[in-house]
C-alpha cells in the first residue's frame, strides 16, 4: 500500500536544495522517516541553550522566526520560509544558539539527523550546498566553514584537484651550466640534451636562465659565440619557487615577474638546491589558456581595437575560471594584472598620439571598483589624473595638455568597452584633472567639511590605485590624506552614515527589496542593495584604522579581523559574503551579457535565492557596528 504522507513529503522536498541533489530512492527513504508538525502562531519549537534535537526541520508552510538575545533586546536573526532548513547541528556546540518561534501558523517537516547525515557524507553536492548556503544557527557560511564540522564529521573540501589549485607538474630533469661557459658551449649542451632552456648555476645554486631566445638574439646580433660567456646573456636574477607550488601560484609568478621559467628549489629561494624547472608551457598545458600570453599580446597591441579583442579573450578566461570553480581571490589577482597591463598599454598608445611628451610627471588613477581591483566585467569608467605642480604662468598650458591626454584615454577605454561615467567622474573632466596641490585641497575639503553631497565623491575617490605614471605623486597624496584624517572625527561619522543609506536588502519577512519603478522595476539591484553597504563599511573602518594601500573590500575585512579580535567573526563573515556576492554578480553578468547589477529574481533557482539571502546575514551586524561606533543617529 502506498505511503501517501511520504509521497507528499517527497514531492515537496524534491523542489528544494539540498534534497534535489539526492537520488529518488534515497529521497523517498528520507521522506518515509519524516514527521509532520503543526505550530500555532508564537509557539516555540526550541529555545536558545536547549540541547539539540536528534531531528532538524524544514518549513513546509508558514514561517519560523529565529531570534537571539542582544543586550537587553531580542534580535531577529532570520525568518525561515517555505523550503528553508533550520535546527541542524553544524558546530561542535551541543545547544541551539537561537530560539525558533512560529511567526504565523506553520507546518514543518522533521527529519532524523542521523539518517540524513549518512546521505550528506556520501553526496558531495549536498555537503557543498550546506557549506555554501546553510547557516541558520550561526551568522553565515564562512563561520560554518571555519569554526565547526558539518554533522560533526565533515572536513571542508579544499578541491586540490581543481585546476589552478593542483600542484604544478614541473620537470625534474634539469640541465645546467657554469656562468663561465661560452655561449657556443651552452648551445651545444642544449642541442645534445634536446631542451629549450638550461639553468646557469654557481656552486650548484641557480643564478640565471638561458633559453633559445637569448641564443637566437645573440647569433642575430653577430656576437662571437665562442668568446661571449653565458653570464653575459643569461636572464637574471633567477625567479625561484618551492616544489609544492600550485598551478595558480605559478601562473601569478610568471605574470608578476614577466618570465617564462621558474626554477624549483628546496626552499623556494636561490639559496637552496635545485630540484626542477617549470616553464610557461607547462602552465598553458594545465590551464588550456594563459593570461601570461594575453598580457604579452596586450603589451604588443598597436591599436585600440586589438586591445578590445584581447580583453574579449580575457572574458573567455574569466568564464572558464568561474566554471572551474577557482577561488575568487585568485581570479581577482590575475585580472588585476591583466587590467593593469590593459590600462598601461592604453595610456602608452594615447601618449604616442600626443604632439609632445608630458611637460611634467603625472599619474593616472583608477577609481571605484577598478581602484579596489574588483572590476571583472565591463562597467563605466571612474578615473582621474594627477600632475606635478607648475608655476602659475605654465598652469593653463599644462592643464590643457593633460586634458587632451585624458580625453584620448577616456575615448580609447570607451572603444575597448567601458562606458563613460554618467556622473563624468573621469580624467577628461577639468574637475578631476588637477595638479597635486589642488587634489590635496579637494580631499581637505571633503574631510574637514563633509556633507551628504561630498560623500558621493568620497566613496569613489578614496578607493584609488595608480595604473600609470609617478608613484611619488600617489605617495605624496596618500600621506597628505592620512595626515588630515587623524584630525577629523566628523568625516568618519558622515562616511559611516553614507554607508548606512542602504538597509539590508531583505524585508522583515525575508522578501527581497526590489526596484519599485523605472526601467528595472521588480528587479534586484545587487550592487546598491547588497555590495555597496559592505564596500562602504569596509572603507570607513579601514580609513579609521589607517590601513594604507589596502583597497580590496575582502582584504580590508580580513585585516580588520586582525585589528579587532572582538569582531573577528563578523569581519571574516563580511569578507566571505562580499566575495560570494561579487562572484554571483559576475556570473549573472556573463550569463546575461551585461554588468550583472540588476537581477530578475524569477530567473533564479530556489538554491540561488537562498545563497543570496545567506550573504546578507553579516550586513545588519556590520551596519550596527557603524551606528554605535560613529554615533550616526546624531547627524542631521
Coordinates of C-alpha atoms in Angstrom, one line a residue:
X1 CA 0.0 0.0 0.0
X2 CA 1.4 3.4 -1.0
X3 CA 2.5 5.7 1.8
X4 CA 0.6 8.8 0.8
X5 CA 2.1 11.1 3.5
X6 CA 5.7 10.1 2.5
X7 CA 4.8 10.7 -1.1
X8 CA 3.5 14.2 -0.4
X9 CA 6.7 14.9 1.6
X10 CA 8.8 13.5 -1.2
X11 CA 7.0 15.7 -3.8
X12 CA 7.7 18.8 -1.6
X13 CA 11.3 18.1 -0.7
X14 CA 12.5 17.4 -4.2
X15 CA 11.8 21.0 -5.2
X16 CA 14.4 22.4 -2.8
X17 CA 18.1 22.0 -2.2
X18 CA 19.9 20.0 -0.9
X19 CA 17.1 17.4 -1.3
X20 CA 17.0 18.0 -5.1
X21 CA 20.6 16.6 -5.3
X22 CA 19.5 13.3 -3.9
X23 CA 18.7 10.2 -5.9
X24 CA 15.0 9.5 -6.0
X25 CA 15.2 6.3 -3.9
X26 CA 17.3 7.9 -1.3
X27 CA 15.0 10.9 -1.0
X28 CA 12.0 8.6 -0.7
X29 CA 13.7 6.8 2.2
X30 CA 14.3 10.1 3.9
X31 CA 10.6 11.1 3.3
X32 CA 9.3 7.9 5.0
X33 CA 11.3 8.8 8.1
X34 CA 9.9 12.4 8.2
X35 CA 7.2 13.6 10.6
X36 CA 4.8 16.4 10.2
X37 CA 4.4 19.0 12.9
X38 CA 1.9 21.9 13.2
X39 CA 2.7 25.0 15.2
X40 CA 0.4 27.8 16.3
X41 CA 1.4 31.4 15.9
X42 CA 4.1 32.3 18.5
X43 CA 4.5 28.7 19.6
X44 CA 8.2 27.9 20.4
X45 CA 9.8 25.0 18.7
X46 CA 13.1 25.1 20.5
X47 CA 14.9 27.7 22.7
X48 CA 18.4 29.1 22.9
X49 CA 20.7 26.9 25.0
X50 CA 18.4 23.9 24.7
X51 CA 20.1 20.7 23.8
X52 CA 20.0 19.8 20.1
X53 CA 17.2 17.5 19.0
X54 CA 18.0 14.4 17.0
X55 CA 15.9 15.9 14.2
X56 CA 16.2 19.0 12.1
X57 CA 13.4 21.0 10.4
X58 CA 12.1 22.2 7.0
X59 CA 9.3 24.8 6.7
X60 CA 6.5 23.4 4.5
X61 CA 4.1 26.2 5.0
X62 CA 4.2 29.4 7.1
X63 CA 7.4 30.9 8.6
X64 CA 9.7 30.4 11.6
X65 CA 11.4 33.3 13.3
X66 CA 14.9 32.7 14.7
X67 CA 16.0 35.0 17.5
X68 CA 18.8 35.5 20.0
X69 CA 19.4 38.0 22.8
X70 CA 21.3 41.2 22.0
X71 CA 21.9 43.3 25.1
X72 CA 18.6 44.0 26.7
X73 CA 16.7 43.2 23.5
X74 CA 15.8 40.2 21.4
X75 CA 17.3 40.3 17.9
X76 CA 15.7 38.6 14.9
X77 CA 18.4 36.6 13.2
X78 CA 16.4 35.1 10.4
X79 CA 12.9 34.3 9.1
X80 CA 12.7 30.9 7.6
X81 CA 10.1 30.4 5.0
X82 CA 9.0 27.7 2.5
X83 CA 11.7 25.2 1.8
X84 CA 14.2 26.6 4.4
X85 CA 16.2 24.3 6.6
X86 CA 17.0 25.1 10.3
X87 CA 17.9 23.4 13.5
X88 CA 20.6 21.3 12.1
X89 CA 23.7 20.9 14.3
X90 CA 26.7 22.3 12.3
X91 CA 29.3 23.1 15.0
X92 CA 30.8 21.3 18.0
X93 CA 28.3 23.1 20.3
X94 CA 25.6 20.9 21.9
X95 CA 22.9 23.6 22.3
X96 CA 20.9 25.8 20.0
X97 CA 22.2 29.3 19.5
X98 CA 18.8 30.7 18.6
X99 CA 15.2 30.4 19.7
X100 CA 12.8 29.2 16.9
X101 CA 9.2 30.6 17.1
X102 CA 6.3 30.2 14.7
X103 CA 5.9 33.6 13.1
X104 CA 2.4 32.5 11.9
X105 CA 0.5 29.2 11.7
X106 CA 3.2 26.9 10.4
X107 CA 3.6 23.3 9.1
X108 CA 7.1 21.9 9.3
X109 CA 8.7 18.5 8.4
X110 CA 11.1 17.0 10.9
X111 CA 13.9 14.6 9.6
X112 CA 16.2 12.5 11.7
X113 CA 19.8 13.9 11.7
X114 CA 21.5 10.5 11.8
X115 CA 19.7 9.2 8.6
X116 CA 20.3 12.4 6.7
X117 CA 23.9 12.6 7.8
X118 CA 24.7 9.3 6.0
X119 CA 23.5 10.7 2.7
X120 CA 25.2 14.1 3.2
X121 CA 28.6 12.4 3.8
X122 CA 28.2 10.3 0.7
X123 CA 26.9 13.1 -1.6
X124 CA 29.4 15.9 -2.2
X125 CA 26.6 18.1 -3.8
X126 CA 24.7 18.0 -0.5
X127 CA 27.8 18.8 1.6
X128 CA 28.9 21.6 -0.7
X129 CA 25.4 23.2 -0.6
X130 CA 25.3 23.1 3.1
X131 CA 28.7 24.6 3.4
X132 CA 27.9 27.3 0.9
X133 CA 24.4 28.3 1.9
X134 CA 23.2 26.8 5.1
X135 CA 23.9 28.7 8.3
X136 CA 20.7 29.1 10.3
X137 CA 22.3 28.6 13.7
X138 CA 25.3 30.9 13.0
X139 CA 26.0 34.2 11.2
X140 CA 27.0 33.0 7.8
X141 CA 28.6 30.2 5.7
X142 CA 32.1 31.4 6.4
X143 CA 31.7 30.8 10.1
X144 CA 30.3 27.4 9.3
X145 CA 33.3 26.5 7.2
X146 CA 35.9 27.8 9.7
X147 CA 34.5 27.1 13.2
X148 CA 33.0 23.7 13.0
X149 CA 32.4 20.5 11.2
X150 CA 29.3 19.7 9.3
X151 CA 27.4 16.9 11.1
X152 CA 30.5 16.7 13.3
X153 CA 32.5 14.8 10.7
X154 CA 32.7 16.9 7.6
X155 CA 36.1 18.5 6.7
X156 CA 35.9 21.3 4.1
X157 CA 36.8 20.1 0.6
X158 CA 39.9 22.0 -0.5
X159 CA 39.4 20.9 -4.1
X160 CA 43.0 20.0 -4.5
X161 CA 42.3 18.5 -7.9
X162 CA 40.8 21.7 -9.1
X163 CA 42.7 23.4 -12.0
X164 CA 44.8 26.2 -10.5
X165 CA 44.9 24.6 -7.0
X166 CA 46.6 21.4 -8.0
X167 CA 50.4 21.1 -7.5
X168 CA 52.3 22.2 -10.6
X169 CA 53.9 19.4 -12.6
X170 CA 57.4 20.6 -13.1
X171 CA 60.3 18.9 -14.9
X172 CA 62.8 17.2 -12.6
X173 CA 65.3 16.7 -15.4
X174 CA 67.3 19.9 -15.0
X175 CA 70.4 20.6 -17.2
X176 CA 72.8 23.3 -16.0
X177 CA 76.0 25.0 -17.0
X178 CA 78.5 27.3 -15.4
X179 CA 78.4 31.1 -15.9
X180 CA 81.8 31.0 -17.4
X181 CA 80.8 28.6 -20.2
X182 CA 80.7 30.1 -23.6
X183 CA 77.5 30.7 -25.5
X184 CA 78.6 28.1 -28.0
X185 CA 79.2 25.5 -25.3
X186 CA 75.8 26.2 -23.8
X187 CA 74.1 25.9 -27.2
X188 CA 75.8 22.6 -27.9
X189 CA 74.7 21.3 -24.5
X190 CA 71.1 22.3 -25.1
X191 CA 71.2 20.7 -28.6
X192 CA 72.6 17.4 -27.3
X193 CA 70.1 17.4 -24.4
X194 CA 67.2 18.3 -26.7
X195 CA 66.0 21.0 -24.4
X196 CA 64.9 24.6 -24.9
X197 CA 66.4 26.1 -21.7
X198 CA 69.0 25.4 -19.1
X199 CA 69.8 26.7 -15.6
X200 CA 73.0 28.6 -15.1
X201 CA 74.5 27.6 -11.7
X202 CA 77.3 28.7 -9.4
X203 CA 78.3 26.4 -6.6
X204 CA 75.2 24.3 -7.5
X205 CA 72.9 27.3 -6.8
X206 CA 70.8 29.0 -9.6
X207 CA 72.0 32.4 -10.8
X208 CA 70.2 32.6 -14.2
X209 CA 68.3 31.0 -17.0
X210 CA 69.4 30.6 -20.7
X211 CA 66.8 29.9 -23.3
X212 CA 66.6 29.5 -27.1
X213 CA 65.5 33.1 -27.3
X214 CA 68.7 34.5 -25.8
X215 CA 70.8 32.3 -28.1
X216 CA 68.9 33.5 -31.2
X217 CA 69.3 37.1 -30.2
X218 CA 73.0 36.6 -29.6
X219 CA 73.5 35.0 -33.0
X220 CA 71.3 37.5 -34.8
X221 CA 73.4 40.4 -33.4
X222 CA 76.6 38.9 -34.8
X223 CA 78.1 38.4 -31.4
X224 CA 81.0 35.9 -31.3
X225 CA 79.5 32.9 -29.5
X226 CA 82.9 31.3 -29.0
X227 CA 84.1 34.1 -26.7
X228 CA 80.9 35.5 -25.2
X229 CA 80.1 33.9 -21.8
X230 CA 76.8 32.6 -20.7
X231 CA 76.7 35.0 -17.8
X232 CA 76.7 37.9 -20.3
X233 CA 73.4 36.9 -21.9
X234 CA 71.5 34.9 -19.3
X235 CA 68.3 36.1 -17.7
X236 CA 68.9 37.1 -14.1
X237 CA 68.1 37.4 -11.3
X238 CA 66.5 34.0 -11.5
X239 CA 63.0 33.6 -10.2
X240 CA 62.6 30.6 -7.8
X241 CA 59.6 28.8 -6.3
X242 CA 59.1 25.8 -3.9
X243 CA 58.3 22.3 -5.0
X244 CA 54.7 22.5 -3.7
X245 CA 53.8 25.5 -5.8
X246 CA 50.3 25.2 -7.3
X247 CA 49.4 25.9 -11.0
X248 CA 47.6 29.1 -10.0
X249 CA 50.5 30.4 -7.9
X250 CA 53.0 29.6 -10.6
X251 CA 50.8 31.4 -13.1
X252 CA 50.7 34.5 -10.9
X253 CA 54.6 34.5 -10.5
X254 CA 55.1 34.2 -14.3
X255 CA 52.8 37.2 -14.8
X256 CA 54.2 39.3 -12.0
X257 CA 57.9 38.9 -13.0
X258 CA 57.4 38.7 -16.7
X259 CA 59.4 35.5 -17.1
X260 CA 58.8 32.2 -18.9
X261 CA 60.5 29.8 -16.5
X262 CA 60.6 29.3 -12.7
X263 CA 63.5 27.4 -11.1
X264 CA 62.1 25.0 -8.4
X265 CA 64.3 24.8 -5.4
X266 CA 64.0 23.0 -2.0
X267 CA 63.0 26.2 -0.1
X268 CA 61.8 28.3 -3.0
X269 CA 64.8 30.7 -3.0
X270 CA 68.0 30.9 -5.0
X271 CA 69.9 29.8 -1.8
X272 CA 69.0 26.2 -1.9
X273 CA 69.4 23.2 -4.1
X274 CA 67.6 22.9 -7.5
X275 CA 65.0 20.2 -7.8
X276 CA 63.3 21.1 -11.0
X277 CA 62.2 23.7 -13.6
X278 CA 58.7 24.9 -14.5
X279 CA 58.0 26.6 -17.9
X280 CA 55.2 28.7 -19.1
X281 CA 54.3 25.9 -21.5
X282 CA 53.7 23.6 -18.5
X283 CA 51.1 26.1 -17.2
X284 CA 49.5 26.5 -20.6
X285 CA 49.1 22.7 -20.8
X286 CA 47.5 22.7 -17.3
X287 CA 45.1 25.6 -17.9
X288 CA 44.3 25.4 -21.6
X289 CA 44.9 29.1 -21.8
X290 CA 47.4 31.6 -20.5
X291 CA 46.9 35.1 -19.0
X292 CA 50.7 35.5 -19.3
X293 CA 50.4 35.1 -23.1
X294 CA 47.4 37.5 -23.1
X295 CA 49.5 40.1 -21.2
X296 CA 52.2 39.9 -23.9
X297 CA 49.5 40.3 -26.5
X298 CA 48.2 43.4 -24.8
X299 CA 51.7 44.9 -24.5
X300 CA 52.3 44.4 -28.2
X301 CA 48.9 45.8 -29.3
X302 CA 49.3 48.8 -31.7
X303 CA 45.6 49.7 -31.9
X304 CA 42.7 50.1 -29.6
X305 CA 40.7 47.6 -31.5
X306 CA 43.4 45.0 -30.7
X307 CA 43.2 45.8 -27.0
X308 CA 39.4 45.3 -27.2
X309 CA 39.9 41.9 -28.8
X310 CA 42.4 41.0 -26.1
X311 CA 40.0 41.9 -23.4
X312 CA 37.3 39.9 -25.0
X313 CA 39.7 36.9 -24.7
X314 CA 40.1 37.8 -21.0
X315 CA 36.3 37.5 -20.6
X316 CA 36.5 33.9 -22.0
X317 CA 39.3 33.1 -19.5
X318 CA 37.1 34.6 -16.7
X319 CA 34.2 32.4 -17.7
X320 CA 36.4 29.3 -17.7
X321 CA 37.8 30.1 -14.3
X322 CA 34.3 30.5 -12.8
X323 CA 33.2 27.3 -14.4
X324 CA 36.3 25.6 -12.9
X325 CA 35.4 26.9 -9.5
X326 CA 38.7 28.8 -8.9
X327 CA 38.7 30.9 -5.7
X328 CA 37.6 34.5 -6.4
X329 CA 40.7 35.9 -4.7
X330 CA 42.9 34.0 -7.3
X331 CA 40.7 35.3 -10.1
X332 CA 41.0 38.9 -8.8
X333 CA 44.8 38.6 -8.6
X334 CA 45.1 37.5 -12.2
X335 CA 42.6 40.1 -13.5
X336 CA 44.3 42.8 -11.6
X337 CA 47.5 42.1 -13.5
X338 CA 45.6 41.9 -16.8
X339 CA 43.6 45.1 -16.2
X340 CA 46.8 46.8 -15.2
X341 CA 48.5 45.8 -18.4
X342 CA 45.5 47.0 -20.4
X343 CA 45.4 50.4 -18.8
X344 CA 49.1 50.8 -19.1
X345 CA 49.1 50.0 -22.8
X346 CA 46.1 52.2 -23.4
X347 CA 48.0 55.1 -21.9
X348 CA 51.1 54.3 -24.0
X349 CA 49.0 54.5 -27.2
X350 CA 47.4 57.7 -26.0
X351 CA 50.8 59.3 -25.3
X352 CA 52.1 58.3 -28.7
X353 CA 49.4 60.3 -30.3
X354 CA 50.3 63.5 -28.4
X355 CA 52.4 66.1 -30.3
X356 CA 54.9 66.3 -27.5
X357 CA 55.8 64.4 -24.3
X358 CA 54.2 65.3 -20.9
X359 CA 55.5 68.6 -19.6
X360 CA 55.8 67.3 -16.0
X361 CA 55.4 63.9 -14.3
X362 CA 51.8 62.7 -13.8
X363 CA 49.9 59.7 -12.7
X364 CA 46.6 58.1 -13.9
X365 CA 44.4 56.8 -11.1
X366 CA 41.8 54.1 -11.4
X367 CA 38.9 54.8 -9.0
X368 CA 35.9 53.0 -7.6
X369 CA 35.7 49.2 -8.3
X370 CA 38.8 49.3 -10.5
X371 CA 40.7 51.1 -7.8
X372 CA 39.6 48.3 -5.5
X373 CA 40.7 45.7 -8.0
X374 CA 37.2 44.3 -8.1
X375 CA 36.2 45.1 -11.7
X376 CA 35.8 41.9 -13.7
X377 CA 33.1 42.9 -16.1
X378 CA 32.7 45.9 -18.4
X379 CA 31.3 48.8 -16.4
X380 CA 31.5 52.5 -16.6
X381 CA 34.8 54.4 -16.2
X382 CA 35.9 56.1 -13.0
X383 CA 39.4 57.7 -13.2
X384 CA 41.4 60.8 -12.6
X385 CA 44.7 62.4 -13.5
X386 CA 47.2 64.0 -11.1
X387 CA 50.2 66.0 -12.3
X388 CA 53.1 67.8 -10.7
X389 CA 52.7 71.4 -9.6
X390 CA 53.9 74.0 -12.1
X391 CA 54.5 77.8 -11.9
X392 CA 51.4 79.9 -12.4
X393 CA 52.4 81.1 -15.8
X394 CA 52.5 77.5 -17.1
X395 CA 49.4 76.2 -15.4
X396 CA 47.0 76.9 -18.2
X397 CA 49.1 75.2 -20.9
X398 CA 49.9 72.3 -18.6
X399 CA 46.3 71.6 -17.7
X400 CA 45.3 71.9 -21.4
X401 CA 47.9 69.2 -22.3
X402 CA 46.7 66.8 -19.7
X403 CA 43.0 67.3 -20.5
X404 CA 43.8 66.4 -24.1
X405 CA 45.7 63.3 -23.0
X406 CA 42.8 62.3 -20.6
X407 CA 40.3 62.8 -23.3
X408 CA 42.2 60.5 -25.6
X409 CA 42.5 58.0 -22.8
X410 CA 38.8 58.0 -22.0
X411 CA 37.8 57.7 -25.6
X412 CA 40.1 54.6 -26.0
X413 CA 38.7 53.0 -22.9
X414 CA 35.2 53.6 -24.3
X415 CA 36.2 51.9 -27.6
X416 CA 37.6 48.9 -25.6
X417 CA 34.2 48.6 -24.0
X418 CA 34.0 50.7 -20.9
X419 CA 31.1 53.2 -20.8
X420 CA 31.6 56.8 -20.0
X421 CA 30.8 57.6 -16.4
X422 CA 27.3 59.0 -16.2
X423 CA 28.5 61.4 -13.4
X424 CA 31.5 62.4 -15.5
X425 CA 34.0 61.3 -12.9
X426 CA 36.8 60.9 -15.4
X427 CA 40.2 62.4 -16.1
X428 CA 38.8 64.3 -19.1
X429 CA 36.7 66.4 -16.7
X430 CA 38.6 69.5 -15.6
X431 CA 37.4 68.9 -12.1
X432 CA 39.4 65.7 -11.9
X433 CA 42.5 66.6 -13.9
X434 CA 44.4 68.7 -11.4
X435 CA 47.9 69.4 -10.0
X436 CA 48.8 67.6 -6.8
X437 CA 48.3 70.8 -4.8
X438 CA 44.6 71.1 -5.9
X439 CA 44.0 67.4 -5.3
X440 CA 45.2 68.0 -1.7
X441 CA 42.8 70.9 -1.3
X442 CA 40.0 68.8 -2.7
X443 CA 40.5 66.0 -0.3
X444 CA 40.9 68.5 2.6
X445 CA 37.5 69.9 1.8
X446 CA 35.9 66.5 1.7
X447 CA 37.5 65.6 5.1
X448 CA 37.1 68.9 7.0
X449 CA 33.8 70.0 5.6
X450 CA 31.9 66.8 4.8
X451 CA 28.3 66.8 3.6
X452 CA 25.9 64.2 2.2
X453 CA 26.8 65.5 -1.3
X454 CA 30.5 65.2 -0.9
X455 CA 30.1 61.6 0.4
X456 CA 29.2 60.5 -3.1
X457 CA 32.6 61.8 -4.4
X458 CA 34.5 60.5 -1.3
X459 CA 33.1 57.0 -1.9
X460 CA 34.7 57.0 -5.3
X461 CA 37.9 58.9 -4.8
X462 CA 39.0 57.3 -1.6
X463 CA 39.4 54.0 -3.5
X464 CA 42.2 55.0 -5.9
X465 CA 45.0 53.0 -7.4
X466 CA 47.9 54.1 -9.7
X467 CA 47.8 52.4 -13.1
X468 CA 50.3 54.6 -14.9
X469 CA 52.8 57.2 -14.0
X470 CA 54.5 58.6 -11.0
X471 CA 54.3 56.6 -7.7
X472 CA 55.8 59.6 -5.9
X473 CA 52.7 61.7 -6.6
X474 CA 50.5 58.9 -5.3
X475 CA 52.6 58.5 -2.1
X476 CA 52.5 62.3 -1.5
X477 CA 48.7 62.4 -1.9
X478 CA 48.2 59.4 0.4
X479 CA 50.4 60.8 3.1
X480 CA 48.5 64.1 3.0
X481 CA 45.1 62.4 3.2
X482 CA 46.0 60.3 6.2
X483 CA 47.5 63.3 8.0
X484 CA 44.1 65.0 7.6
X485 CA 42.1 62.1 8.7
X486 CA 43.7 62.0 12.1
X487 CA 42.1 65.3 12.9
X488 CA 38.6 64.8 11.6
X489 CA 36.2 62.5 13.5
X490 CA 33.2 64.2 11.9
X491 CA 34.3 62.9 8.5
X492 CA 34.1 59.3 9.7
X493 CA 30.7 59.9 11.0
X494 CA 29.5 61.3 7.7
X495 CA 31.1 58.4 5.8
X496 CA 29.6 55.9 8.2
X497 CA 26.1 57.4 7.7
X498 CA 26.6 57.2 4.0
X499 CA 27.4 53.5 4.3
X500 CA 24.1 53.1 6.1
X501 CA 21.9 54.7 3.5
X502 CA 21.0 51.2 2.1
X503 CA 19.5 48.9 4.7
X504 CA 19.9 45.1 4.5
X505 CA 18.3 44.0 1.2
X506 CA 15.5 41.9 2.6
X507 CA 12.4 42.9 4.4
X508 CA 11.4 41.6 7.8
X509 CA 9.5 38.8 6.1
X510 CA 12.6 37.9 4.1
X511 CA 11.3 39.2 0.8
X512 CA 14.0 40.8 -1.5
X513 CA 13.8 44.6 -1.7
X514 CA 13.4 45.2 -5.4
X515 CA 13.2 48.4 -7.5
X516 CA 9.7 49.9 -7.3
X517 CA 9.8 51.8 -10.6
X518 CA 11.8 52.7 -13.6
X519 CA 13.5 50.5 -16.3
X520 CA 14.4 47.9 -13.7
X521 CA 11.1 47.7 -11.9
X522 CA 10.8 44.5 -9.8
X523 CA 14.5 43.6 -10.3
X524 CA 17.0 43.3 -7.5
X525 CA 19.9 45.7 -7.5
X526 CA 22.8 43.6 -6.1
X527 CA 25.3 46.4 -6.4
X528 CA 23.5 49.1 -4.4
X529 CA 21.4 47.0 -2.1
X530 CA 24.0 44.3 -1.1
X531 CA 27.5 45.1 -2.2
X532 CA 27.7 48.9 -1.7
X533 CA 26.8 48.7 2.0
X534 CA 29.6 46.2 2.6
X535 CA 32.1 48.2 0.5
X536 CA 31.1 51.4 2.4
X537 CA 31.5 49.8 5.8
X538 CA 34.9 48.4 4.9
X539 CA 36.1 51.7 3.5
X540 CA 35.3 53.8 6.6
X541 CA 36.6 51.2 9.0
X542 CA 39.9 50.8 7.1
X543 CA 40.3 54.6 7.0
X544 CA 39.5 54.8 10.7
X545 CA 42.3 52.3 11.4
X546 CA 44.7 54.0 9.0
X547 CA 45.0 51.0 6.6
X548 CA 47.1 52.4 3.7
X549 CA 47.2 50.8 0.3
X550 CA 44.6 48.2 1.1
X551 CA 41.7 48.8 -1.3
X552 CA 40.1 45.4 -2.0
X553 CA 37.0 45.1 0.1
X554 CA 37.5 41.5 1.2
X555 CA 41.2 42.2 2.1
X556 CA 40.1 45.2 4.2
X557 CA 37.7 43.0 6.2
X558 CA 40.4 40.3 6.6
X559 CA 42.8 42.9 8.0
X560 CA 40.1 44.4 10.2
X561 CA 39.5 40.9 11.7
X562 CA 43.1 41.0 12.9
X563 CA 42.9 44.6 14.2
X564 CA 39.6 44.0 16.1
X565 CA 39.7 40.4 17.5
X566 CA 36.4 41.1 19.3
X567 CA 34.7 41.5 15.8
X568 CA 36.8 38.9 14.0
X569 CA 33.9 36.5 13.3
X570 CA 31.8 39.3 11.9
X571 CA 34.6 40.8 9.6
X572 CA 35.5 37.3 8.3
X573 CA 31.8 36.8 7.6
X574 CA 31.7 40.1 5.7
X575 CA 34.8 39.2 3.6
X576 CA 33.2 35.8 2.7
X577 CA 29.8 37.4 1.9
X578 CA 31.3 40.1 -0.3
X579 CA 33.4 37.6 -2.4
X580 CA 30.3 35.4 -2.8
X581 CA 28.2 38.4 -3.9
X582 CA 30.8 39.6 -6.4
X583 CA 31.1 36.2 -7.9
X584 CA 27.4 35.9 -8.1
X585 CA 27.2 39.3 -9.9
X586 CA 29.9 38.4 -12.3
X587 CA 28.2 35.1 -13.2
X588 CA 24.9 36.9 -13.8
X589 CA 26.7 39.5 -15.9
X590 CA 28.4 36.9 -18.1
X591 CA 25.1 35.0 -18.4
X592 CA 23.1 38.0 -19.5
X593 CA 25.8 39.9 -21.3
X594 CA 25.6 43.0 -19.0
X595 CA 27.1 44.4 -15.8
X596 CA 25.2 41.9 -13.7
X597 CA 23.9 44.7 -11.5
X598 CA 20.1 44.1 -11.9
X599 CA 18.8 40.6 -11.4
X600 CA 15.4 39.2 -12.3
X601 CA 14.6 37.1 -9.3
X602 CA 12.2 34.9 -11.1
X603 CA 15.1 33.6 -13.2
X604 CA 16.9 32.3 -10.1
X605 CA 16.5 28.9 -8.7
X606 CA 15.4 28.4 -5.1
X607 CA 19.0 27.4 -4.3
X608 CA 20.4 30.7 -5.7
X609 CA 17.9 32.8 -3.9
X610 CA 18.8 31.0 -0.6
X611 CA 22.5 31.5 -1.2
X612 CA 22.0 35.2 -1.9
X613 CA 20.0 35.6 1.3
X614 CA 22.7 33.9 3.3
X615 CA 25.2 36.5 2.1
X616 CA 23.0 39.3 3.6
X617 CA 23.4 38.0 7.2
X618 CA 26.5 39.9 8.2
X619 CA 25.2 43.2 6.7
X620 CA 22.9 44.1 9.5
X621 CA 25.6 43.4 12.1
X622 CA 28.4 45.4 10.5
X623 CA 26.0 48.3 10.0
X624 CA 25.2 48.2 13.7
X625 CA 29.0 48.5 14.4
X626 CA 29.0 51.7 12.3
X627 CA 26.0 53.1 14.1
X628 CA 27.4 52.5 17.6
X629 CA 31.0 53.5 16.9
X630 CA 30.3 56.6 14.9
X631 CA 27.1 57.7 16.6
X632 CA 25.4 58.3 13.2
X633 CA 22.0 58.8 14.6
X634 CA 23.0 62.3 15.9
X635 CA 23.9 63.6 12.4
X636 CA 21.3 65.8 10.7

